[in-house]
Backbone as ProteinMPNN parsed JSONL, in Angstrom:
{"seq_chain_A": "XXXXXXXXXXXXXXXXXXXXXXXXXXXXXXXXXXXXXXXXXXXXXXXXXXXXXXXXXXXXXXXXXXXXXXXXXXXXXXXXXXXXXXXXXXXXXXXXXXXXXXXXXXXXXXXXXXXXXXXXXXXXXXXXXXXXXXXXXXXXXXXXXXXXXXXXXXXXXXXXXXXXXXXXXXXXXXXXXXXXXXXXXXXXXXXXXXXXXXXXXXXXXXX", "coords_chain_A": {"N_chain_A": [[19.767, -23.206, -2.192], [17.507, -24.953, -4.398], [13.894, -24.837, -4.306], [12.301, -27.67, -2.879], [14.515, -29.277, -2.759], [15.372, -29.702, -0.227], [14.629, -30.642, 3.179], [13.818, -29.01, 5.347], [14.081, -25.671, 6.723], [16.174, -23.947, 8.939], [16.752, -21.314, 11.309], [18.987, -19.214, 13.195], [18.29, -18.178, 16.546], [18.25, -15.601, 19.064], [18.742, -14.648, 22.515], [17.601, -11.657, 23.737], [18.302, -8.622, 25.356], [17.158, -5.502, 26.418], [17.798, -2.346, 27.67], [16.246, 0.591, 28.663], [14.982, 3.986, 28.922], [11.815, 4.177, 30.496], [9.807, 5.499, 29.119], [9.967, 4.869, 26.48], [8.957, 2.374, 25.993], [6.742, 1.538, 24.414], [7.548, 2.192, 21.764], [9.77, 0.542, 21.493], [8.652, -2.024, 21.772], [7.028, -2.085, 19.507], [8.949, -2.007, 17.46], [10.423, -4.409, 17.917], [8.444, -6.338, 17.629], [7.857, -6.035, 14.922], [10.092, -7.169, 13.904], [9.778, -9.854, 14.284], [10.129, -10.657, 16.89], [9.834, -12.378, 20.051], [8.151, -11.722, 22.955], [9.526, -11.705, 26.235], [9.884, -10.892, 29.177], [9.325, -8.073, 31.374], [11.1, -5.893, 33.39], [11.475, -3.442, 35.884], [14.249, -1.463, 36.243], [14.858, 0.783, 37.742], [13.24, 3.795, 38.903], [12.969, 5.045, 36.454], [14.003, 3.541, 34.366], [13.791, 0.582, 32.307], [13.982, -2.96, 31.868], [13.792, -4.994, 29.142], [13.134, -8.177, 27.891], [13.591, -10.437, 25.213], [13.127, -12.957, 22.662], [14.576, -13.424, 19.504], [14.889, -13.751, 15.912], [18.173, -14.08, 14.671], [18.824, -13.044, 12.177], [17.054, -10.918, 11.879], [18.051, -9.168, 13.643], [20.683, -8.399, 13.002], [20.685, -6.696, 10.827], [20.613, -3.488, 10.779], [19.061, -3.213, 13.137], [20.0, -2.225, 15.585], [20.553, 0.468, 14.951], [17.961, 1.349, 14.375], [16.79, 1.01, 16.861], [18.209, 2.871, 18.4], [17.397, 5.208, 17.119], [14.63, 5.27, 17.676], [14.629, 5.572, 20.378], [15.933, 7.844, 20.879], [18.651, 7.506, 21.226], [19.052, 6.532, 23.796], [18.67, 3.863, 24.552], [20.122, 0.63, 25.249], [21.554, -2.521, 24.249], [21.895, -6.098, 24.582], [22.864, -9.352, 23.576], [22.724, -12.95, 23.13], [23.458, -16.169, 21.722], [20.717, -18.401, 21.301], [19.205, -20.723, 20.151], [18.548, -22.945, 17.322], [15.78, -22.713, 15.073], [12.887, -23.961, 13.319], [12.013, -22.403, 10.256], [10.066, -20.441, 8.021], [11.41, -19.623, 5.468], [12.255, -17.91, 2.43], [13.827, -17.508, -0.785], [14.277, -14.439, -2.178], [14.405, -13.336, -5.323], [15.871, -11.018, -7.626], [15.367, -9.673, -10.764], [16.856, -8.01, -13.431], [16.231, -6.619, -16.453], [15.503, -9.166, -17.281], [17.558, -10.701, -16.332], [18.947, -12.447, -13.616], [20.101, -10.885, -10.619], [22.382, -11.574, -8.457], [23.51, -10.213, -6.282], [21.476, -8.626, -5.372], [19.634, -10.307, -4.383], [17.935, -11.959, -1.636], [17.504, -13.732, 1.469], [14.521, -14.267, 3.066], [11.772, -13.995, 5.393], [8.725, -15.654, 4.629], [6.333, -14.259, 5.138], [7.042, -11.625, 4.854], [7.893, -11.341, 2.305], [6.431, -10.514, -0.042], [5.819, -7.778, 0.434], [8.425, -6.769, 0.789], [9.596, -7.375, -1.675], [7.986, -5.832, -3.43], [8.565, -3.236, -2.473], [11.31, -3.097, -2.942], [11.521, -3.325, -5.754], [10.182, -0.981, -6.516], [11.961, 0.884, -5.473], [14.323, 0.353, -6.947], [13.468, 1.099, -9.453], [13.536, 3.82, -9.223], [16.236, 4.302, -8.9], [17.881, 3.128, -10.887], [19.309, 4.218, -13.882], [17.647, 5.482, -16.848], [17.564, 3.692, -19.94], [18.362, 3.154, -23.44], [16.412, 1.469, -24.126], [13.457, -0.288, -23.012], [13.506, -1.392, -19.642], [12.779, -4.137, -17.861], [11.929, -4.761, -14.458], [11.933, -7.181, -11.987], [10.667, -9.008, -9.202], [10.993, -12.146, -7.695], [9.88, -15.324, -6.426], [10.968, -18.494, -6.188], [10.688, -18.739, -8.984], [8.232, -17.608, -9.462], [6.761, -14.609, -10.3], [6.411, -11.846, -8.243], [6.349, -9.131, -8.134], [6.535, -6.36, -10.333], [7.999, -3.867, -12.407], [8.618, -1.364, -14.915], [11.311, 0.318, -16.349], [11.049, 2.946, -18.361], [12.132, 3.49, -21.75], [14.532, 5.923, -22.868], [13.53, 8.448, -25.108], [14.194, 9.188, -28.418], [13.809, 11.589, -30.85], [13.498, 10.656, -33.911], [12.424, 11.756, -36.1], [12.957, 14.382, -36.198], [14.598, 15.709, -38.064], [13.364, 15.186, -40.335], [11.756, 16.522, -42.726], [8.697, 17.741, -44.222], [6.054, 15.835, -45.796], [6.499, 13.089, -46.192], [5.282, 10.191, -45.671], [5.938, 7.487, -45.905], [8.763, 7.406, -45.629], [9.023, 8.378, -43.034], [7.768, 6.344, -41.609], [9.513, 4.223, -42.095], [11.79, 5.139, -40.798], [10.913, 5.115, -38.108], [10.375, 2.384, -37.806], [12.951, 1.376, -38.123], [14.152, 2.488, -35.884], [12.735, 1.185, -33.861], [13.509, -1.473, -34.303], [16.201, -1.273, -33.783], [16.174, -0.691, -31.05], [15.147, -3.104, -30.083], [17.266, -4.788, -30.675], [19.284, -3.674, -29.079], [18.168, -4.189, -26.59], [18.313, -6.956, -26.489], [21.058, -7.39, -26.448], [22.07, -5.586, -24.655], [23.654, -4.549, -21.597], [22.649, -3.69, -18.407], [23.699, -1.103, -16.422], [24.046, -1.079, -13.01], [23.714, 1.13, -10.398], [25.67, 1.824, -7.391], [24.025, 2.704, -5.342], [21.719, 1.268, -5.666], [22.3, -1.288, -4.754], [22.741, -0.731, -2.089], [20.187, -0.177, -1.361], [18.992, -2.556, -0.751], [19.737, -3.058, 1.863], [18.663, -0.875, 3.149], [15.925, -1.025, 3.061], [14.192, -1.677, 5.408], [12.367, -2.0, 8.472]], "CA_chain_A": [[19.223, -24.416, -2.803], [16.235, -24.817, -5.069], [12.753, -25.395, -3.556], [12.106, -29.09, -3.083], [15.763, -30.026, -2.619], [15.708, -29.801, 1.193], [13.491, -31.029, 4.018], [13.356, -27.902, 6.157], [15.018, -24.571, 6.905], [16.274, -23.456, 10.309], [17.482, -20.068, 11.464], [19.417, -19.001, 14.586], [17.595, -17.205, 17.394], [19.067, -15.078, 20.161], [18.125, -14.01, 23.681], [17.872, -10.232, 23.598], [17.974, -7.77, 26.506], [17.194, -4.072, 26.092], [17.586, -1.41, 28.782], [15.843, 1.864, 28.082], [14.019, 4.767, 29.692], [10.497, 3.538, 30.404], [8.907, 6.219, 28.209], [10.125, 4.339, 25.119], [8.524, 0.97, 25.967], [5.858, 1.304, 23.257], [8.326, 2.239, 20.531], [10.633, -0.646, 21.439], [7.806, -3.186, 21.513], [6.605, -2.029, 18.108], [10.098, -2.37, 16.634], [10.776, -5.816, 18.092], [7.36, -7.127, 17.051], [8.015, -5.99, 13.466], [11.231, -8.036, 13.561], [9.403, -11.222, 14.668], [10.589, -10.948, 18.248], [8.893, -12.963, 21.002], [8.312, -11.057, 24.244], [9.821, -12.548, 27.391], [9.386, -10.25, 30.377], [9.695, -6.67, 31.572], [11.449, -5.582, 34.78], [11.921, -2.069, 36.075], [15.565, -1.358, 36.867], [14.652, 1.81, 38.759], [12.014, 4.571, 38.662], [12.911, 5.598, 35.106], [14.527, 2.614, 33.367], [13.137, -0.723, 32.234], [14.701, -4.04, 31.186], [12.901, -5.809, 28.323], [13.804, -9.36, 27.359], [12.923, -11.024, 24.057], [13.856, -13.854, 21.781], [14.424, -12.863, 18.163], [15.779, -14.319, 14.903], [19.414, -13.332, 14.509], [18.793, -12.316, 10.907], [16.306, -9.67, 12.044], [18.811, -8.304, 14.543], [21.976, -7.907, 12.518], [20.533, -5.676, 9.788], [20.204, -2.135, 11.221], [18.185, -3.175, 14.306], [20.579, -1.332, 16.599], [20.327, 1.843, 14.511], [16.541, 1.644, 14.547], [16.552, 1.115, 18.301], [18.747, 4.169, 18.837], [16.547, 6.247, 16.565], [13.318, 5.296, 18.345], [14.789, 5.905, 21.802], [16.786, 9.048, 20.919], [19.993, 7.125, 21.617], [19.16, 6.177, 25.216], [18.573, 2.413, 24.803], [21.271, -0.24, 25.0], [21.105, -3.914, 24.105], [22.845, -7.194, 24.687], [22.225, -10.599, 23.112], [23.581, -14.128, 22.967], [22.832, -17.248, 20.971], [19.75, -19.236, 22.021], [19.087, -22.021, 19.49], [18.043, -22.922, 15.948], [14.358, -23.051, 15.015], [12.324, -24.063, 11.984], [11.615, -21.09, 9.73], [9.474, -20.413, 6.68], [12.215, -18.651, 4.739], [12.289, -18.063, 0.983], [14.799, -16.668, -1.477], [13.677, -13.393, -3.016], [15.3, -13.035, -6.443], [15.619, -9.792, -8.373], [15.789, -9.754, -12.17], [16.953, -6.733, -14.146], [16.267, -6.933, -17.88], [15.329, -10.623, -17.356], [18.755, -11.372, -15.827], [19.013, -12.419, -12.147], [21.214, -10.144, -10.023], [22.576, -12.277, -7.191], [23.832, -9.274, -5.21], [20.244, -7.996, -4.907], [18.779, -11.345, -3.818], [17.971, -12.038, -0.181], [16.712, -14.736, 2.154], [13.574, -13.494, 3.857], [10.604, -14.739, 5.848], [7.678, -15.624, 3.604], [5.324, -13.266, 5.452], [7.524, -10.304, 4.48], [8.475, -11.412, 0.968], [5.729, -9.705, -1.047], [6.025, -6.375, 0.752], [9.822, -6.422, 0.545], [9.811, -7.415, -3.125], [7.335, -4.672, -4.016], [9.298, -2.034, -2.089], [12.623, -3.114, -3.585], [11.357, -3.029, -7.17], [9.869, 0.438, -6.613], [13.199, 1.622, -5.198], [15.218, 0.183, -8.079], [12.961, 1.889, -10.587], [13.967, 5.206, -9.006], [17.697, 4.435, -8.834], [18.561, 2.688, -12.108], [19.107, 5.212, -14.954], [16.94, 5.061, -18.054], [18.406, 3.221, -21.033], [17.764, 3.396, -24.773], [15.39, 0.44, -24.295], [12.722, -0.579, -21.785], [14.187, -2.333, -18.743], [11.848, -4.722, -16.873], [12.432, -5.104, -13.135], [11.036, -8.193, -11.437], [10.996, -9.731, -7.964], [10.42, -13.489, -7.868], [10.13, -16.367, -5.416], [10.844, -19.813, -6.809], [10.261, -18.601, -10.359], [6.945, -16.897, -9.527], [6.926, -13.163, -10.229], [5.502, -11.251, -7.249], [6.321, -7.679, -8.332], [7.147, -5.992, -11.616], [7.946, -2.493, -12.882], [9.417, -1.15, -16.124], [11.956, 1.617, -16.556], [10.782, 3.256, -19.761], [13.302, 3.897, -22.528], [14.683, 7.313, -23.294], [12.997, 8.544, -26.46], [14.891, 10.072, -29.344], [12.919, 11.98, -31.944], [14.208, 10.394, -35.162], [11.763, 12.497, -37.181], [13.23, 15.818, -36.016], [15.198, 16.273, -39.27], [12.618, 14.661, -41.479], [10.777, 17.568, -43.055], [7.745, 17.416, -45.268], [4.988, 14.883, -45.478], [6.817, 11.756, -46.698], [4.826, 9.249, -44.646], [6.677, 6.216, -46.037], [10.101, 7.585, -45.046], [8.865, 8.5, -41.588], [7.452, 5.025, -41.078], [10.734, 3.414, -42.145], [12.676, 5.615, -39.719], [10.375, 4.618, -36.845], [10.584, 0.938, -37.771], [14.387, 1.149, -37.913], [14.432, 2.823, -34.481], [12.17, 0.116, -33.031], [14.347, -2.652, -34.467], [17.459, -0.975, -33.092], [15.936, -0.829, -29.609], [15.019, -4.521, -29.787], [18.618, -5.372, -30.699], [19.974, -3.201, -27.875], [17.595, -4.876, -25.433], [18.825, -8.325, -26.46], [22.502, -7.409, -26.218], [22.487, -4.578, -23.7], [23.865, -4.784, -20.179], [22.177, -2.543, -17.635], [24.61, -0.758, -15.331], [23.308, -0.859, -11.761], [24.521, 1.975, -9.507], [25.918, 1.327, -6.045], [22.892, 3.034, -4.486], [20.7, 0.227, -5.789], [22.689, -2.389, -3.859], [22.529, -0.261, -0.716], [18.75, -0.164, -1.113], [18.63, -3.856, -0.146], [19.925, -2.94, 3.309], [17.902, 0.239, 3.715], [14.485, -1.318, 3.061], [13.797, -2.382, 6.611], [11.31, -1.308, 9.24]], "C_chain_A": [[17.84, -24.172, -3.411], [15.115, -25.4, -4.208], [12.574, -26.876, -3.902], [13.352, -29.932, -2.937], [16.209, -30.146, -1.164], [14.435, -30.087, 1.987], [12.937, -29.841, 4.812], [14.461, -26.846, 6.243], [14.993, -24.163, 8.378], [17.038, -22.139, 10.309], [17.878, -19.887, 12.936], [18.578, -17.942, 15.265], [18.523, -16.781, 18.522], [18.172, -14.645, 21.313], [18.565, -12.556, 23.678], [17.438, -9.484, 24.859], [18.157, -6.312, 26.105], [16.921, -3.283, 27.37], [17.324, -0.04, 28.195], [15.027, 2.671, 29.089], [12.611, 4.236, 29.449], [9.567, 4.241, 29.423], [8.984, 5.704, 26.767], [9.64, 2.897, 24.995], [7.696, 0.684, 24.712], [6.626, 1.263, 21.949], [9.198, 1.008, 20.383], [9.8, -1.893, 21.121], [7.349, -3.232, 20.051], [7.723, -2.478, 17.181], [10.385, -3.875, 16.713], [9.692, -6.716, 17.487], [7.477, -7.166, 15.536], [9.159, -6.875, 12.996], [11.016, -9.481, 14.037], [9.922, -11.629, 16.045], [9.471, -11.495, 19.125], [9.164, -12.367, 22.388], [8.563, -12.069, 25.358], [9.252, -11.949, 28.672], [9.875, -8.809, 30.442], [9.932, -6.431, 33.069], [11.918, -4.126, 34.86], [13.24, -2.071, 36.854], [15.523, -0.34, 37.995], [13.4, 2.582, 38.38], [11.872, 4.995, 37.198], [13.349, 4.623, 34.019], [13.884, 1.233, 33.459], [14.047, -1.692, 31.482], [13.677, -4.92, 30.465], [13.686, -6.986, 27.781], [12.935, -9.995, 26.277], [13.751, -12.184, 23.544], [13.55, -13.418, 20.355], [15.322, -13.617, 17.182], [17.023, -13.441, 14.726], [19.417, -12.499, 13.235], [18.052, -11.006, 10.982], [17.083, -8.664, 12.884], [20.005, -7.645, 13.883], [21.853, -6.841, 11.46], [19.849, -4.447, 10.37], [19.231, -2.09, 12.411], [18.7, -2.183, 15.349], [20.367, 0.139, 16.232], [18.877, 2.254, 14.693], [16.189, 1.826, 16.019], [17.022, 2.471, 18.822], [17.876, 5.317, 18.349], [15.231, 6.392, 17.344], [13.413, 5.65, 19.824], [15.707, 7.112, 21.986], [18.172, 8.731, 21.496], [20.154, 6.618, 23.036], [19.165, 4.665, 25.475], [19.897, 1.726, 24.539], [20.78, -1.668, 24.915], [22.26, -4.875, 24.276], [22.139, -8.439, 24.197], [23.24, -11.727, 23.086], [22.75, -15.239, 22.327], [21.895, -18.08, 21.853], [19.684, -20.639, 21.404], [18.722, -21.815, 18.022], [16.585, -23.362, 15.95], [13.915, -23.138, 13.553], [11.825, -22.679, 11.526], [11.073, -21.229, 8.327], [10.182, -19.32, 5.881], [12.189, -18.967, 3.242], [13.389, -17.188, 0.415], [14.064, -15.712, -2.397], [14.7, -13.011, -4.077], [14.878, -11.742, -7.11], [16.188, -9.962, -9.778], [15.76, -8.374, -12.793], [17.161, -7.056, -15.63], [16.309, -8.448, -18.088], [16.558, -11.397, -16.884], [18.784, -11.309, -14.301], [20.257, -11.675, -11.663], [21.403, -10.706, -8.613], [22.812, -11.317, -6.022], [22.59, -8.586, -4.643], [19.292, -9.029, -4.286], [18.919, -11.38, -2.299], [17.157, -13.232, 0.295], [15.82, -14.004, 3.139], [12.407, -14.382, 4.295], [9.476, -14.565, 4.843], [6.647, -14.516, 3.871], [5.73, -11.853, 4.997], [7.924, -10.21, 3.0], [7.767, -10.489, -0.03], [5.966, -8.21, -0.808], [7.445, -5.932, 0.426], [10.129, -6.408, -0.95], [9.214, -6.197, -3.826], [8.13, -3.391, -3.735], [10.643, -1.96, -2.795], [12.52, -2.77, -5.06], [11.026, -1.543, -7.373], [11.123, 1.285, -6.425], [14.177, 1.523, -6.366], [14.774, 0.989, -9.281], [13.384, 3.363, -10.455], [15.482, 5.369, -9.181], [18.428, 4.049, -10.116], [18.28, 3.675, -13.234], [18.345, 4.616, -16.137], [17.936, 4.685, -19.137], [17.74, 3.602, -22.358], [16.683, 2.353, -25.076], [14.679, 0.251, -22.964], [13.459, -1.615, -20.952], [13.163, -2.872, -17.742], [12.583, -5.046, -15.568], [11.426, -6.07, -12.514], [11.573, -8.728, -10.127], [10.278, -11.076, -8.045], [10.786, -14.374, -6.692], [9.916, -17.705, -6.098], [10.328, -19.761, -8.244], [8.932, -17.886, -10.535], [7.173, -15.408, -9.327], [5.915, -12.585, -9.237], [5.433, -9.731, -7.366], [7.036, -7.363, -9.635], [6.954, -4.495, -11.878], [8.8, -2.42, -14.151], [10.002, 0.253, -16.137], [11.825, 1.938, -18.039], [12.028, 3.804, -20.467], [13.327, 5.406, -22.746], [14.245, 7.385, -24.757], [13.755, 9.605, -27.262], [13.976, 10.347, -30.524], [13.661, 11.818, -33.276], [13.587, 11.153, -36.331], [12.079, 13.982, -37.151], [13.763, 16.466, -37.294], [14.517, 15.788, -40.533], [11.491, 15.638, -41.798], [9.816, 17.054, -44.115], [6.785, 16.318, -44.849], [5.232, 13.49, -46.019], [6.499, 10.711, -45.638], [5.618, 7.953, -44.691], [8.046, 6.301, -45.398], [10.033, 7.671, -43.544], [8.6, 7.135, -40.945], [8.69, 4.139, -41.052], [11.719, 3.83, -41.042], [12.222, 5.082, -38.355], [10.566, 3.114, -36.699], [12.052, 0.606, -37.51], [14.762, 1.436, -36.464], [13.936, 1.698, -33.562], [13.024, -1.137, -33.108], [15.675, -2.471, -33.738], [17.306, -1.138, -31.59], [15.788, -2.293, -29.208], [16.393, -5.182, -29.73], [19.399, -4.951, -29.455], [19.468, -3.92, -26.636], [18.125, -6.305, -25.326], [20.281, -8.361, -26.02], [22.936, -6.534, -25.054], [22.645, -5.075, -22.268], [23.466, -3.515, -19.429], [23.146, -2.303, -16.473], [23.793, -0.394, -14.1], [24.169, -0.049, -10.815], [24.64, 1.391, -8.108], [24.73, 1.585, -5.122], [21.818, 1.961, -4.53], [21.028, -0.957, -4.861], [22.495, -1.993, -2.402], [21.062, -0.264, -0.357], [18.286, -1.46, -0.467], [18.718, -3.761, 1.368], [19.029, -1.871, 3.934], [16.409, -0.051, 3.81], [14.121, -2.216, 4.224], [12.784, -1.526, 7.366], [11.818, 0.036, 9.72]], "O_chain_A": [[17.105, -23.285, -2.976], [15.345, -26.349, -3.458], [12.682, -27.276, -5.061], [13.281, -31.16, -2.983], [17.304, -30.638, -0.892], [13.323, -29.815, 1.534], [11.722, -29.688, 4.934], [15.613, -27.094, 5.886], [13.928, -24.049, 8.985], [17.859, -21.88, 9.43], [17.172, -20.362, 13.825], [18.199, -16.942, 14.656], [19.454, -17.498, 18.888], [17.001, -14.319, 21.119], [19.758, -12.259, 23.624], [16.336, -9.694, 25.365], [19.178, -5.935, 25.528], [15.933, -3.527, 28.063], [18.072, 0.439, 27.343], [14.444, 2.101, 30.01], [12.261, 3.887, 28.322], [8.618, 3.623, 28.94], [8.156, 6.068, 25.932], [9.893, 2.258, 23.974], [7.934, -0.311, 24.027], [6.383, 0.392, 21.114], [9.355, 0.482, 19.281], [10.199, -2.717, 20.299], [7.296, -4.301, 19.443], [7.491, -3.231, 16.235], [10.568, -4.529, 15.687], [10.006, -7.749, 16.896], [7.229, -8.203, 14.922], [9.199, -7.286, 11.836], [11.977, -10.238, 14.175], [10.125, -12.812, 16.318], [8.307, -11.127, 18.967], [10.266, -12.492, 22.923], [7.93, -13.122, 25.43], [8.251, -12.439, 29.196], [10.73, -8.389, 29.662], [9.075, -6.729, 33.901], [12.664, -3.653, 34.002], [13.332, -2.602, 37.961], [16.079, -0.566, 39.07], [12.576, 2.08, 37.615], [10.761, 5.277, 36.748], [13.081, 4.87, 32.843], [13.49, 0.78, 34.534], [14.785, -1.298, 30.58], [12.805, -5.515, 31.097], [14.79, -6.811, 27.265], [11.713, -10.079, 26.407], [14.905, -12.373, 23.928], [12.41, -13.083, 20.03], [16.4, -14.076, 17.562], [16.927, -12.217, 14.644], [19.945, -11.388, 13.211], [18.366, -10.072, 10.245], [16.812, -7.464, 12.844], [20.314, -6.485, 14.154], [22.825, -6.131, 11.201], [18.621, -4.392, 10.437], [18.636, -1.045, 12.672], [17.934, -1.405, 15.918], [20.042, 0.958, 17.092], [18.592, 3.375, 15.115], [15.388, 2.69, 16.375], [16.32, 3.132, 19.587], [17.645, 6.283, 19.076], [14.786, 7.504, 17.629], [12.41, 5.987, 20.454], [16.196, 7.377, 23.085], [18.786, 9.564, 22.163], [21.269, 6.301, 23.452], [19.626, 4.234, 26.532], [20.694, 2.176, 23.715], [19.718, -1.998, 25.442], [23.43, -4.518, 24.135], [20.929, -8.573, 24.382], [24.448, -11.499, 23.029], [21.521, -15.242, 22.386], [22.225, -18.418, 22.989], [20.056, -21.622, 22.044], [18.603, -20.688, 17.541], [16.188, -24.249, 16.705], [14.481, -22.487, 12.675], [11.29, -21.902, 12.317], [11.561, -22.038, 7.538], [9.634, -18.243, 5.649], [12.111, -20.128, 2.838], [13.83, -16.237, 1.06], [13.321, -16.131, -3.285], [15.739, -12.43, -3.765], [13.694, -11.407, -7.161], [17.345, -10.347, -9.951], [14.765, -7.657, -12.696], [18.148, -7.689, -16.005], [17.038, -8.954, -18.941], [16.602, -12.62, -17.018], [18.658, -10.222, -13.737], [21.336, -11.823, -12.235], [20.668, -10.351, -7.692], [22.367, -11.575, -4.904], [22.643, -8.022, -3.55], [18.26, -8.66, -3.725], [19.903, -10.889, -1.747], [16.238, -13.685, -0.387], [16.298, -13.213, 3.952], [12.098, -15.386, 3.654], [9.286, -13.488, 4.278], [6.145, -13.902, 2.929], [4.875, -10.994, 4.783], [8.252, -9.131, 2.508], [8.424, -9.764, -0.777], [6.278, -7.469, -1.741], [7.655, -4.859, -0.139], [10.841, -5.528, -1.433], [9.844, -5.602, -4.7], [8.345, -2.571, -4.628], [11.071, -0.88, -3.202], [13.338, -2.006, -5.574], [11.535, -0.919, -8.304], [11.326, 2.277, -7.126], [14.797, 2.521, -6.733], [15.598, 1.502, -10.038], [13.565, 4.057, -11.455], [15.955, 6.44, -9.562], [19.494, 4.594, -10.401], [17.114, 3.949, -13.521], [18.396, 3.412, -16.389], [19.011, 5.275, -19.245], [16.708, 4.273, -22.39], [16.105, 2.358, -26.162], [15.223, 0.585, -21.911], [13.975, -2.598, -21.484], [12.722, -2.133, -16.861], [13.711, -5.54, -15.581], [10.222, -5.814, -12.513], [12.782, -8.886, -9.956], [9.106, -11.143, -8.415], [11.827, -14.213, -6.056], [8.808, -18.015, -6.536], [9.601, -20.659, -8.669], [8.546, -17.586, -11.664], [7.716, -14.99, -8.305], [4.711, -12.805, -9.371], [4.559, -9.104, -6.767], [8.017, -8.014, -9.995], [5.892, -3.935, -11.609], [9.604, -3.313, -14.419], [9.291, 1.242, -15.96], [12.429, 1.268, -18.877], [12.857, 4.484, -19.863], [12.289, 6.067, -22.8], [14.551, 6.493, -25.548], [13.923, 10.746, -26.832], [13.433, 9.42, -31.124], [14.365, 12.728, -33.715], [14.153, 11.191, -37.423], [11.557, 14.755, -37.955], [13.441, 17.616, -37.592], [15.022, 15.956, -41.643], [10.412, 15.579, -41.208], [10.085, 16.072, -44.806], [6.726, 15.933, -43.682], [4.275, 12.764, -46.285], [7.346, 10.383, -44.806], [5.937, 7.38, -43.649], [8.461, 5.377, -44.698], [10.877, 7.11, -42.845], [9.134, 6.818, -39.882], [8.897, 3.388, -40.099], [12.388, 2.991, -40.438], [13.044, 4.651, -37.546], [10.878, 2.621, -35.615], [12.362, -0.328, -36.77], [15.581, 0.73, -35.876], [14.619, 1.308, -32.614], [13.245, -1.799, -32.093], [16.204, -3.414, -33.149], [18.2, -1.662, -30.926], [16.237, -2.693, -28.134], [16.661, -6.017, -28.867], [20.093, -5.766, -28.847], [20.245, -4.228, -25.732], [18.359, -6.81, -24.228], [20.689, -9.269, -25.297], [24.032, -6.705, -24.519], [21.874, -5.909, -21.792], [23.891, -2.413, -19.774], [23.38, -3.189, -15.651], [22.947, 0.499, -14.15], [25.261, -0.491, -10.456], [23.822, 0.572, -7.691], [24.453, 0.788, -4.225], [21.091, 1.76, -3.557], [20.13, -1.549, -4.26], [22.125, -2.826, -1.574], [20.713, -0.343, 0.821], [17.306, -1.471, 0.278], [17.879, -4.314, 2.079], [18.681, -1.957, 5.111], [15.701, 0.613, 4.567], [13.781, -3.384, 4.036], [12.407, -0.445, 6.912], [11.087, 0.773, 10.381]]}, "name": "protein", "num_of_chains": 1, "seq": "XXXXXXXXXXXXXXXXXXXXXXXXXXXXXXXXXXXXXXXXXXXXXXXXXXXXXXXXXXXXXXXXXXXXXXXXXXXXXXXXXXXXXXXXXXXXXXXXXXXXXXXXXXXXXXXXXXXXXXXXXXXXXXXXXXXXXXXXXXXXXXXXXXXXXXXXXXXXXXXXXXXXXXXXXXXXXXXXXXXXXXXXXXXXXXXXXXXXXXXXXXXXXXX"}
């Protein structure tokens, strides 16, 4: 929905339990804090293992949290969670525009505090993944119509003067003007092909 067409936004939260060797407590706390988790308590299961309980937004959990947890604990941690409740949330829709056209598959719902960083990172990643075209391709991240990040994939350049010998300045200028007009027409009509890796970048740009 468009901003101003709703009263509030809620998101589901879960009760989360993590069992891990105690030497990874710091790494786990850092990860959960980055995902907006709220610390509950810590209990030692035995001399070497600890039970950490949190509450966390479900949206922060379902996107690669488990993989990140395994990575930071060398595969030793395990987790369990169940639904807690719905809570008010300051969520926004982060839109991505490629060549001034919105790409719904690249859009995401994200907490406002993370929106600028995520938008900046995503645009930088797309600039690396989308191939160069015969025209400049603007990449933009926007929230509610406000652009928060922008990059441009520069056009491939063709030397139209390569076969133009001699010093005929007028002919050279006409060739360059014709090339510029052609690029403008391509930009108006052109569709930018977005590789699959670009869509996967939406999921990979996490903590």
